[in-house]
Short mmCIF file of N, CA and C in Angstrom, two decimals:
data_model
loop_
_atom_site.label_atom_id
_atom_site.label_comp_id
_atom_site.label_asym_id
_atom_site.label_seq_id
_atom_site.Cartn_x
_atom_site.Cartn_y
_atom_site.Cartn_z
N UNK A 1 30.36 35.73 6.53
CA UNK A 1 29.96 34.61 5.68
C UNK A 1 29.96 35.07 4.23
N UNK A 2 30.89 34.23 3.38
CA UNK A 2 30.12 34.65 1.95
C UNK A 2 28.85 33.86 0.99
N UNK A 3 28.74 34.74 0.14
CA UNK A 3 27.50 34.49 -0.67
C UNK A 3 27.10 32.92 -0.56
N UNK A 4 27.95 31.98 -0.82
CA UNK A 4 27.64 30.35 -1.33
C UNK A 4 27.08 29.98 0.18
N UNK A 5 27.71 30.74 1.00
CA UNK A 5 27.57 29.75 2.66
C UNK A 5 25.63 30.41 3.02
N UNK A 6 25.26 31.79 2.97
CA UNK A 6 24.34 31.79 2.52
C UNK A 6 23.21 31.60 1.68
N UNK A 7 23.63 31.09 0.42
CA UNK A 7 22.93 30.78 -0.44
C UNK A 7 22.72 28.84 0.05
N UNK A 8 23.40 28.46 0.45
CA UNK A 8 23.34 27.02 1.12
C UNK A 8 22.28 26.90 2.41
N UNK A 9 22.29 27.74 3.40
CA UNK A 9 21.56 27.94 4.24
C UNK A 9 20.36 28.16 4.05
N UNK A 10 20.09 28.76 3.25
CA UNK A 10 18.78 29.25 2.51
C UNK A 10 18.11 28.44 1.91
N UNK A 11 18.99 27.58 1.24
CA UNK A 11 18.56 26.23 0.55
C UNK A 11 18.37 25.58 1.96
N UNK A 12 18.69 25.02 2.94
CA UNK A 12 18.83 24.00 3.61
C UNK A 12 17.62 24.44 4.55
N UNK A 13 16.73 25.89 4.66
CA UNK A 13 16.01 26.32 4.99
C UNK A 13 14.76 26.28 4.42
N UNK A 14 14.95 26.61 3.14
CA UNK A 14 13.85 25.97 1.91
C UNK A 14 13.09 24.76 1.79
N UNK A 15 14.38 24.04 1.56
CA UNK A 15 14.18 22.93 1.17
C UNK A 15 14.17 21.76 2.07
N UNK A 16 14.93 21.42 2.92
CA UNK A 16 15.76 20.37 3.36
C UNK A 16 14.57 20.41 4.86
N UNK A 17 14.45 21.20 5.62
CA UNK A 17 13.90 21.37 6.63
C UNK A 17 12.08 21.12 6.26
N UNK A 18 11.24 21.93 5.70
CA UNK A 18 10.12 21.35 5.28
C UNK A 18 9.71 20.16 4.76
N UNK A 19 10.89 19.37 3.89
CA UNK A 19 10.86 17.98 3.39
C UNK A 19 10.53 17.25 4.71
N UNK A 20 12.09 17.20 6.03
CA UNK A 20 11.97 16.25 7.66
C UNK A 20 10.35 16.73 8.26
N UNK A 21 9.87 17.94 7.96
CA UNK A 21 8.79 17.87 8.62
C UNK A 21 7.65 17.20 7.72
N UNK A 22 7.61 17.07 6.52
CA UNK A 22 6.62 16.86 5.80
C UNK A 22 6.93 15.11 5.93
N UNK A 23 7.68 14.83 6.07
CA UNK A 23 7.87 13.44 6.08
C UNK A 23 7.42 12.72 7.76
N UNK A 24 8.36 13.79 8.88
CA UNK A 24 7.40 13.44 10.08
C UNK A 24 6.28 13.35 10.38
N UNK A 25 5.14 14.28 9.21
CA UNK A 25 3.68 13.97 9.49
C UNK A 25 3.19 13.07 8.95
N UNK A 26 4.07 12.60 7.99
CA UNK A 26 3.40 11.24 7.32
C UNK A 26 2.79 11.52 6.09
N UNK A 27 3.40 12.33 5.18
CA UNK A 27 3.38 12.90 3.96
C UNK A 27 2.06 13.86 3.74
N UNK A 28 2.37 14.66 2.71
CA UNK A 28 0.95 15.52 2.27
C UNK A 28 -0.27 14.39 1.54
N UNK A 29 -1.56 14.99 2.38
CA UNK A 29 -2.37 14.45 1.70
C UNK A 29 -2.31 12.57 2.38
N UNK A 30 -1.58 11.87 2.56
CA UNK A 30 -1.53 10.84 2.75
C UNK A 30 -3.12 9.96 3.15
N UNK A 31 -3.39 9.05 2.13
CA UNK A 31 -4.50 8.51 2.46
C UNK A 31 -4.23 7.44 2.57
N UNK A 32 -3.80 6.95 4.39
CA UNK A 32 -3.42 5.29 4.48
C UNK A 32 -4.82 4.82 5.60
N UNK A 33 -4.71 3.78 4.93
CA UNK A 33 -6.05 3.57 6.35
C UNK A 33 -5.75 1.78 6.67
N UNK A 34 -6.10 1.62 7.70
CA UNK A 34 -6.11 0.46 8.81
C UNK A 34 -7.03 -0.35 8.11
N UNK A 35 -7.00 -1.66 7.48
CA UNK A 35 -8.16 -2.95 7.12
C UNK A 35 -8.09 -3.77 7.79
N UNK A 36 -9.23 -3.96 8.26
CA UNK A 36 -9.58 -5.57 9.01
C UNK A 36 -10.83 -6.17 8.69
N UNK A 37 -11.01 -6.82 7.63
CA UNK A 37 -12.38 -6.86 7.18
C UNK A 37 -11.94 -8.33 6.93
N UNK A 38 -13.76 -8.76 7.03
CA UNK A 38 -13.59 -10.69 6.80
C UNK A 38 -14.99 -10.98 5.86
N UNK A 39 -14.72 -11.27 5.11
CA UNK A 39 -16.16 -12.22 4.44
C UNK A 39 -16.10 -13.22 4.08
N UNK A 40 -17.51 -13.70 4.11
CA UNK A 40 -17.60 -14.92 3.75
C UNK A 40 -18.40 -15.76 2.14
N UNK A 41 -18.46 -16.20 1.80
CA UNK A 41 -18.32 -16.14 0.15
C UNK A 41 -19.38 -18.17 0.32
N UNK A 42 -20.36 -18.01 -0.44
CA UNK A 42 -21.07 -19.27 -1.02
C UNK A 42 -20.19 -20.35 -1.96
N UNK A 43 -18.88 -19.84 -2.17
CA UNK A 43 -18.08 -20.36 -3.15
C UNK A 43 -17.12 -21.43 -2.31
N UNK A 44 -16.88 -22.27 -3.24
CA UNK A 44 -15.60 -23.73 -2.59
C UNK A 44 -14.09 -22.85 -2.77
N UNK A 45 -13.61 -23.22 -1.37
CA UNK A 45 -12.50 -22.64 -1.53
C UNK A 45 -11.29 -22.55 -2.50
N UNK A 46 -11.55 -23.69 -3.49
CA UNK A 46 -10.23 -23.83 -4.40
C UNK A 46 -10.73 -22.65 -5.54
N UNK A 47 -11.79 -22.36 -5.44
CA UNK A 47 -12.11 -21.33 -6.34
C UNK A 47 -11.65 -20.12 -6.25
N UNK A 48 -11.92 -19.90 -4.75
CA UNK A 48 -11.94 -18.41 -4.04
C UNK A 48 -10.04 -18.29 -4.03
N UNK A 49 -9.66 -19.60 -3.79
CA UNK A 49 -8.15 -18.94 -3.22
C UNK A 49 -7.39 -19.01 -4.63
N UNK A 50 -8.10 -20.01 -5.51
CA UNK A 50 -7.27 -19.31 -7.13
C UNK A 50 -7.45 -18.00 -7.62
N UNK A 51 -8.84 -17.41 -7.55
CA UNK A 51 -9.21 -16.51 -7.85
C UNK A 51 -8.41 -14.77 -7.26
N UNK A 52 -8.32 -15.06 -6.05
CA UNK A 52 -7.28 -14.32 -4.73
C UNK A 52 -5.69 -14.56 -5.60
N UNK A 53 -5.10 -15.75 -5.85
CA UNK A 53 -4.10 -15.78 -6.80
C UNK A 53 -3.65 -14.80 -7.95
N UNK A 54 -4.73 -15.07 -8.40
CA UNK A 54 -5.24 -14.38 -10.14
C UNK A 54 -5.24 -12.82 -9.90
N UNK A 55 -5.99 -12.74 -8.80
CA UNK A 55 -6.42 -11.01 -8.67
C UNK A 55 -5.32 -10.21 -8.91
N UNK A 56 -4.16 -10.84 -7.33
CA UNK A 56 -3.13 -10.15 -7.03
C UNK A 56 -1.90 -10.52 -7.29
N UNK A 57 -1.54 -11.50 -8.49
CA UNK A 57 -0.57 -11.81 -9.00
C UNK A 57 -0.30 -11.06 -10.19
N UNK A 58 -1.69 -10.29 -10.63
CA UNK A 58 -1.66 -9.82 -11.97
C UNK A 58 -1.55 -8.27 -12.16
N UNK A 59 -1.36 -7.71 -10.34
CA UNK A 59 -1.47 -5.99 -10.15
C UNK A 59 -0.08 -5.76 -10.46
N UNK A 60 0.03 -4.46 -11.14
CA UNK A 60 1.06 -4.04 -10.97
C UNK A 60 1.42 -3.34 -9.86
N UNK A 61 3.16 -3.72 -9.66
CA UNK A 61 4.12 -3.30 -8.82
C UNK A 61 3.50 -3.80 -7.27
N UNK A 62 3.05 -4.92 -7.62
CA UNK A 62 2.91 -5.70 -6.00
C UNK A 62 3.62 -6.75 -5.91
N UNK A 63 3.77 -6.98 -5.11
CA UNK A 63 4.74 -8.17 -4.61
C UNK A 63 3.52 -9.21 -4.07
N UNK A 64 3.49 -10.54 -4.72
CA UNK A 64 2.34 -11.66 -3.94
C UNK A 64 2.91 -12.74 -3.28
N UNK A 65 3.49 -13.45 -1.90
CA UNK A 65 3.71 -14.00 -1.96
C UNK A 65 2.71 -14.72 -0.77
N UNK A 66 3.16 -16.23 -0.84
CA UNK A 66 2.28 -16.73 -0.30
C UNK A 66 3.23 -17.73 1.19
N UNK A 67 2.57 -17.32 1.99
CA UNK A 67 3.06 -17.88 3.76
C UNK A 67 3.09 -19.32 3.71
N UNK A 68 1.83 -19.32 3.44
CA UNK A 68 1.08 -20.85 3.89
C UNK A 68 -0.26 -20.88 3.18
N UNK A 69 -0.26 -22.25 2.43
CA UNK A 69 -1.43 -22.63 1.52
C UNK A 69 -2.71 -21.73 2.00
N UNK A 70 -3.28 -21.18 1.30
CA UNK A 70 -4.54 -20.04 1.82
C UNK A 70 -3.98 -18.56 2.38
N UNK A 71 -2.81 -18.57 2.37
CA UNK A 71 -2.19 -16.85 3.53
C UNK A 71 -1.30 -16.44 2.34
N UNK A 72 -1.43 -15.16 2.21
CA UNK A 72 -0.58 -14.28 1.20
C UNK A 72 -0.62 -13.01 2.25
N UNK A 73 0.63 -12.62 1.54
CA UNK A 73 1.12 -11.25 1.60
C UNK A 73 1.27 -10.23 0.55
N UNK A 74 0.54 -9.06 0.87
CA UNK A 74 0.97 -8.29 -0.80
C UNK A 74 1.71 -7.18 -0.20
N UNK A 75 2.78 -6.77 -0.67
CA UNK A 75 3.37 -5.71 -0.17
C UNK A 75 3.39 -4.94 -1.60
N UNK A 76 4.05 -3.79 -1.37
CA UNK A 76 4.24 -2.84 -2.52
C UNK A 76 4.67 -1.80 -1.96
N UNK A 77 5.40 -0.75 -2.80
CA UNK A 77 5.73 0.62 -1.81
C UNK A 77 5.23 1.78 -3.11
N UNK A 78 5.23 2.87 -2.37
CA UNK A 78 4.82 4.20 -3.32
C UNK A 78 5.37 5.33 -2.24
N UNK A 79 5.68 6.11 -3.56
CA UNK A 79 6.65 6.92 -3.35
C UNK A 79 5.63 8.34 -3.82
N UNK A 80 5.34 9.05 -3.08
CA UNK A 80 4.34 10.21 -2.86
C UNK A 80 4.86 11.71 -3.79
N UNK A 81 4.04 12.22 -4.21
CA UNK A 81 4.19 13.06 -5.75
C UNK A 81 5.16 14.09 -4.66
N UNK A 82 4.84 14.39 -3.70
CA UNK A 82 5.64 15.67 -2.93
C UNK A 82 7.05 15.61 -2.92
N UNK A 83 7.26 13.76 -2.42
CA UNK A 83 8.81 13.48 -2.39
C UNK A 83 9.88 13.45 -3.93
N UNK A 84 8.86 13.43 -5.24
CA UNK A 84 9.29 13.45 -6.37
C UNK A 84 9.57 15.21 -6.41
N UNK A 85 8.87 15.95 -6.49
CA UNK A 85 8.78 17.54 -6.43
C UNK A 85 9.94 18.14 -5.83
N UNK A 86 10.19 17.48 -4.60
CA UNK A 86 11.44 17.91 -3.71
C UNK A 86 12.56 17.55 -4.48
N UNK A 87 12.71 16.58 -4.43
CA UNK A 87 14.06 15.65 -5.42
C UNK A 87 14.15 16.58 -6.78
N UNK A 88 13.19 17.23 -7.75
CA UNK A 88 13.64 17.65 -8.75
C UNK A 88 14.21 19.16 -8.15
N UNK A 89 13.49 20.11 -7.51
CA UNK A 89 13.49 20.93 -6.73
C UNK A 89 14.81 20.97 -6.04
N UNK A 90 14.94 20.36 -5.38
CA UNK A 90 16.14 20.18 -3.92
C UNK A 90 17.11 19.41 -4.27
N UNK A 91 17.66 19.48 -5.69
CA UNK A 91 18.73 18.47 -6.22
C UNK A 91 20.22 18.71 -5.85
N UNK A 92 21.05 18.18 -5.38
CA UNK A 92 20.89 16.90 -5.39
C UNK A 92 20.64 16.38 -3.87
N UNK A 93 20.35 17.52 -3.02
CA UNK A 93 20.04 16.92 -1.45
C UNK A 93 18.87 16.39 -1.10
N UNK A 94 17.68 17.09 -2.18
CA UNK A 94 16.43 16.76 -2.68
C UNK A 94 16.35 14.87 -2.64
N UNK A 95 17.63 14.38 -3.18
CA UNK A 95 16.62 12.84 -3.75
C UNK A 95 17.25 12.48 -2.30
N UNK A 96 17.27 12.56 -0.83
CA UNK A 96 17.14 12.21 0.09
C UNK A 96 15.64 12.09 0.47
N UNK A 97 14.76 12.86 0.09
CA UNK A 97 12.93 12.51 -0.40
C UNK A 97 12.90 11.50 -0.82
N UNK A 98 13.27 11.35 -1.59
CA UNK A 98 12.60 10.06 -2.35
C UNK A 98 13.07 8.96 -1.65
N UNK A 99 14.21 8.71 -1.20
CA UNK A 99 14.68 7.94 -0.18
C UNK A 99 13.97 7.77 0.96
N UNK A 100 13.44 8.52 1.46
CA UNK A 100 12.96 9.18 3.10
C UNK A 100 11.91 8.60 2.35
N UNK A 101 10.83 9.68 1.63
CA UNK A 101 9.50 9.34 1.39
C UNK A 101 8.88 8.19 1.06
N UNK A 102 9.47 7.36 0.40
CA UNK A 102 8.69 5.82 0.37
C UNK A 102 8.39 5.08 1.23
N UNK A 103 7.03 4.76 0.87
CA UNK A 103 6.37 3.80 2.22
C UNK A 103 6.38 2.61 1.82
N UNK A 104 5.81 1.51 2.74
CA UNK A 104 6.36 0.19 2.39
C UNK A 104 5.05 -0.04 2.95
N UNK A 105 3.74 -0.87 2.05
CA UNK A 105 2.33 -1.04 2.54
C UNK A 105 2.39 -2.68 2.65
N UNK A 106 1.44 -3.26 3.70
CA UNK A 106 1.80 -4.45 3.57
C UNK A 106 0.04 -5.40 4.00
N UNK A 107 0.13 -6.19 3.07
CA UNK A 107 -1.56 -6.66 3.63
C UNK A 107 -1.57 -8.21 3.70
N UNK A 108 -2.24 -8.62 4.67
CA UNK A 108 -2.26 -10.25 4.77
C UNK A 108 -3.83 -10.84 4.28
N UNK A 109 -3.94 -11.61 3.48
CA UNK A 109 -5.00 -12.30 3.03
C UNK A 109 -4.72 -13.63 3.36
N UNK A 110 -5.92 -14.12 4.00
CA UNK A 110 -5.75 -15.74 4.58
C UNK A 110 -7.74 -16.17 3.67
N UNK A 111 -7.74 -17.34 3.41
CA UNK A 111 -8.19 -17.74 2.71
C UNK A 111 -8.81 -18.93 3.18
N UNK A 112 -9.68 -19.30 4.05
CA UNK A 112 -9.62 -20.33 4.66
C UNK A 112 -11.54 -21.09 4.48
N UNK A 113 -11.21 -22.43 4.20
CA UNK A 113 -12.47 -22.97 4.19
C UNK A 113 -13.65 -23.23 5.39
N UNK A 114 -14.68 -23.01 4.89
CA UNK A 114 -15.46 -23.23 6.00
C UNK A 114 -17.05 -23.56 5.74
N UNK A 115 -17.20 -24.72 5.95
CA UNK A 115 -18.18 -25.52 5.69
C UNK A 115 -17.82 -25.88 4.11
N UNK A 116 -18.90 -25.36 3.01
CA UNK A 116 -19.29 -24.83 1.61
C UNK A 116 -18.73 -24.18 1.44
N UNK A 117 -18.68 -22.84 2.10
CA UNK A 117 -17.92 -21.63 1.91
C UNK A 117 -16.45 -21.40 2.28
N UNK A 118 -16.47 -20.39 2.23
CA UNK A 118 -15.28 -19.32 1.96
C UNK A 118 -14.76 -18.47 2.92
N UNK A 119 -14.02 -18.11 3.87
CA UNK A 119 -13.79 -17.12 4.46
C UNK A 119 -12.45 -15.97 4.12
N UNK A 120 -12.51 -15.30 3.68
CA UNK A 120 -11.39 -14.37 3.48
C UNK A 120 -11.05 -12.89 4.41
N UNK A 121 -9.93 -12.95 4.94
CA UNK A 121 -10.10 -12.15 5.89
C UNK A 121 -8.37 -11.35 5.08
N UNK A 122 -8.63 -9.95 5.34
CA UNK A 122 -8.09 -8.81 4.97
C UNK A 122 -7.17 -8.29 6.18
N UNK A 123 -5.83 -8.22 6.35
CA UNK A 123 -5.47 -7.01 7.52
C UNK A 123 -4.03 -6.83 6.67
N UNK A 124 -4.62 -4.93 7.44
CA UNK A 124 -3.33 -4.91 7.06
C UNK A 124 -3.17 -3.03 7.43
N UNK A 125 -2.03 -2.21 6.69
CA UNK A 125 -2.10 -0.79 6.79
C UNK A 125 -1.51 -0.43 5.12
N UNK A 126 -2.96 -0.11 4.31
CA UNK A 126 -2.13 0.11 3.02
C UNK A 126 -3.04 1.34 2.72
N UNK A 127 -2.83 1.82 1.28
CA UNK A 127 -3.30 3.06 0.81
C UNK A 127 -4.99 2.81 0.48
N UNK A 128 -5.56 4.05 0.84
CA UNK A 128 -7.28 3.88 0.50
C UNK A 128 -7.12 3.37 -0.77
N UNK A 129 -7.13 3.64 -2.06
CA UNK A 129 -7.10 3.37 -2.99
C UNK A 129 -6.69 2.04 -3.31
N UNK A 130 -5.80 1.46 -2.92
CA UNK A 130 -5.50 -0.13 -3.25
C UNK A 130 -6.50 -0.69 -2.18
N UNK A 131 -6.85 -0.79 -1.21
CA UNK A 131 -7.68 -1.41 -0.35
C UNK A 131 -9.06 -1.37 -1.31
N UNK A 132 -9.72 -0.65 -2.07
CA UNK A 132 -10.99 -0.30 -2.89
C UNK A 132 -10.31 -0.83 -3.69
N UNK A 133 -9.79 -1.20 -4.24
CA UNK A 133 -9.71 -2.00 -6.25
C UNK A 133 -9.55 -2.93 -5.17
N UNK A 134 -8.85 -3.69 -4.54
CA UNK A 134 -8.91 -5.17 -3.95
C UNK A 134 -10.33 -5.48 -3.71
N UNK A 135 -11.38 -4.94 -2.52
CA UNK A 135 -12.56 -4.66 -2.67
C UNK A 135 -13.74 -4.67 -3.67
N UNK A 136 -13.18 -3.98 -4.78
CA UNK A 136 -14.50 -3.67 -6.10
C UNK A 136 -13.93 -4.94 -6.71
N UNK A 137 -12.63 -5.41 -6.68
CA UNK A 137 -12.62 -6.75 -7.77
C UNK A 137 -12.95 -7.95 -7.08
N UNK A 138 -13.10 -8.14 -6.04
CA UNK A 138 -13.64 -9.43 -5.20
C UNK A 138 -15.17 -9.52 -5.26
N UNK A 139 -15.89 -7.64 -4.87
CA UNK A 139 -16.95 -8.00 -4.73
C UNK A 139 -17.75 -7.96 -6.62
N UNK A 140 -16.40 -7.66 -7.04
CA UNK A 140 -17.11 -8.26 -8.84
C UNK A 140 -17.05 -9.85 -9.24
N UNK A 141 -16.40 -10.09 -8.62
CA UNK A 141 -16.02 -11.96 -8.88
C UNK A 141 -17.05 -12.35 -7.99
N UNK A 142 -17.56 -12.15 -6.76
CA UNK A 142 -18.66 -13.15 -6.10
C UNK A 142 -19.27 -12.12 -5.87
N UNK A 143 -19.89 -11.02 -6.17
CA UNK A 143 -21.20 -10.51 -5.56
C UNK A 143 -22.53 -11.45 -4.85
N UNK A 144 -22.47 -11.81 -5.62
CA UNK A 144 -23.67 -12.88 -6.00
C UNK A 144 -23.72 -14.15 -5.18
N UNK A 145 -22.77 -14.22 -4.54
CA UNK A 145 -22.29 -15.55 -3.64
C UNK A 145 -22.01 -14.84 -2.37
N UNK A 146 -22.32 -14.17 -1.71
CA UNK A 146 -21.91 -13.58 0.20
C UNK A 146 -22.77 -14.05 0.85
N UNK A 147 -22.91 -15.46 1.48
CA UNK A 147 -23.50 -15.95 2.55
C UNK A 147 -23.79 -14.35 3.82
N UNK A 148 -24.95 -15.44 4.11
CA UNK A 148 -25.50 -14.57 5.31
C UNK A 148 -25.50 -15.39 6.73
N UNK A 149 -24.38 -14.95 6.79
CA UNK A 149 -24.21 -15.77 8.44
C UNK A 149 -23.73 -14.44 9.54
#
């Protein structure tokens, strides 16, 4: 063998092989977690489901669209600091990471009236971090309004 055919192997040993495994575990660090949460809100629904509008029409790099009057979908994808590292690193077989590594998160919000109130129900599989700002900005808009049923 000469030098290049080893120096390729070595790379493809380096690089290329730890990337398929780091990507089969479901990236470094990865903080995705499972939501299924429902509350219920003292507020009239045209409030609650403009407000749900407003929230997540205004995030960046989400996608809002809406199913059916009261049901949205937010999708968004992110692309994990490891799969950027590889790609500069592992160029040009590297930006097969960045390709590979992006996830595609996806959450359903349904919005539905009930009685006076409000019911909003959450599912979905997205990143800890976006699940908590969806969370801290809802429970900043109605704290003050969560029926006790």
């Amino acid at each position: 063998m000469d030098s290049s055919t080893l120096i390729f192997l070595a790379f493809l040993a380096a690089v290329v092989a730890p990337t398929l495994w780091v990507i089969a575990k479901g990236g470094v660090g990865n903080a995705v977690t499972d939501v299924a949460d429902e509350i219920v809100f003292d507020v009239q629904y045209a409030e609650v489901d403009a407000a749900m509008a407003d929230l997540l029409g205004t995030a960046r790099r989400v996608q809002l669209r809406m199913v059916l009057p009261g049901t949205y979908t937010v999708t968004y994808k992110r692309t994990p600091g490891w799969a950027i590292v590889v790609a500069i690193f592992g160029f040009p077989v590297g930006l097969l990471a960045l390709f590979l590594g992006t996830v595609r998160y996806q959450l359903v919000l349904s919005v539905t009236p009930e009685g006076g109130a409000t019911r909003v129900r959450v599912v979905g599989r997205v990143h800890r971090k976006f699940a908590e700002a969806i969370g801290k900005a809802l429970w900043a808009r109605f704290a003050g309004s969560i029926a006790s049923r």
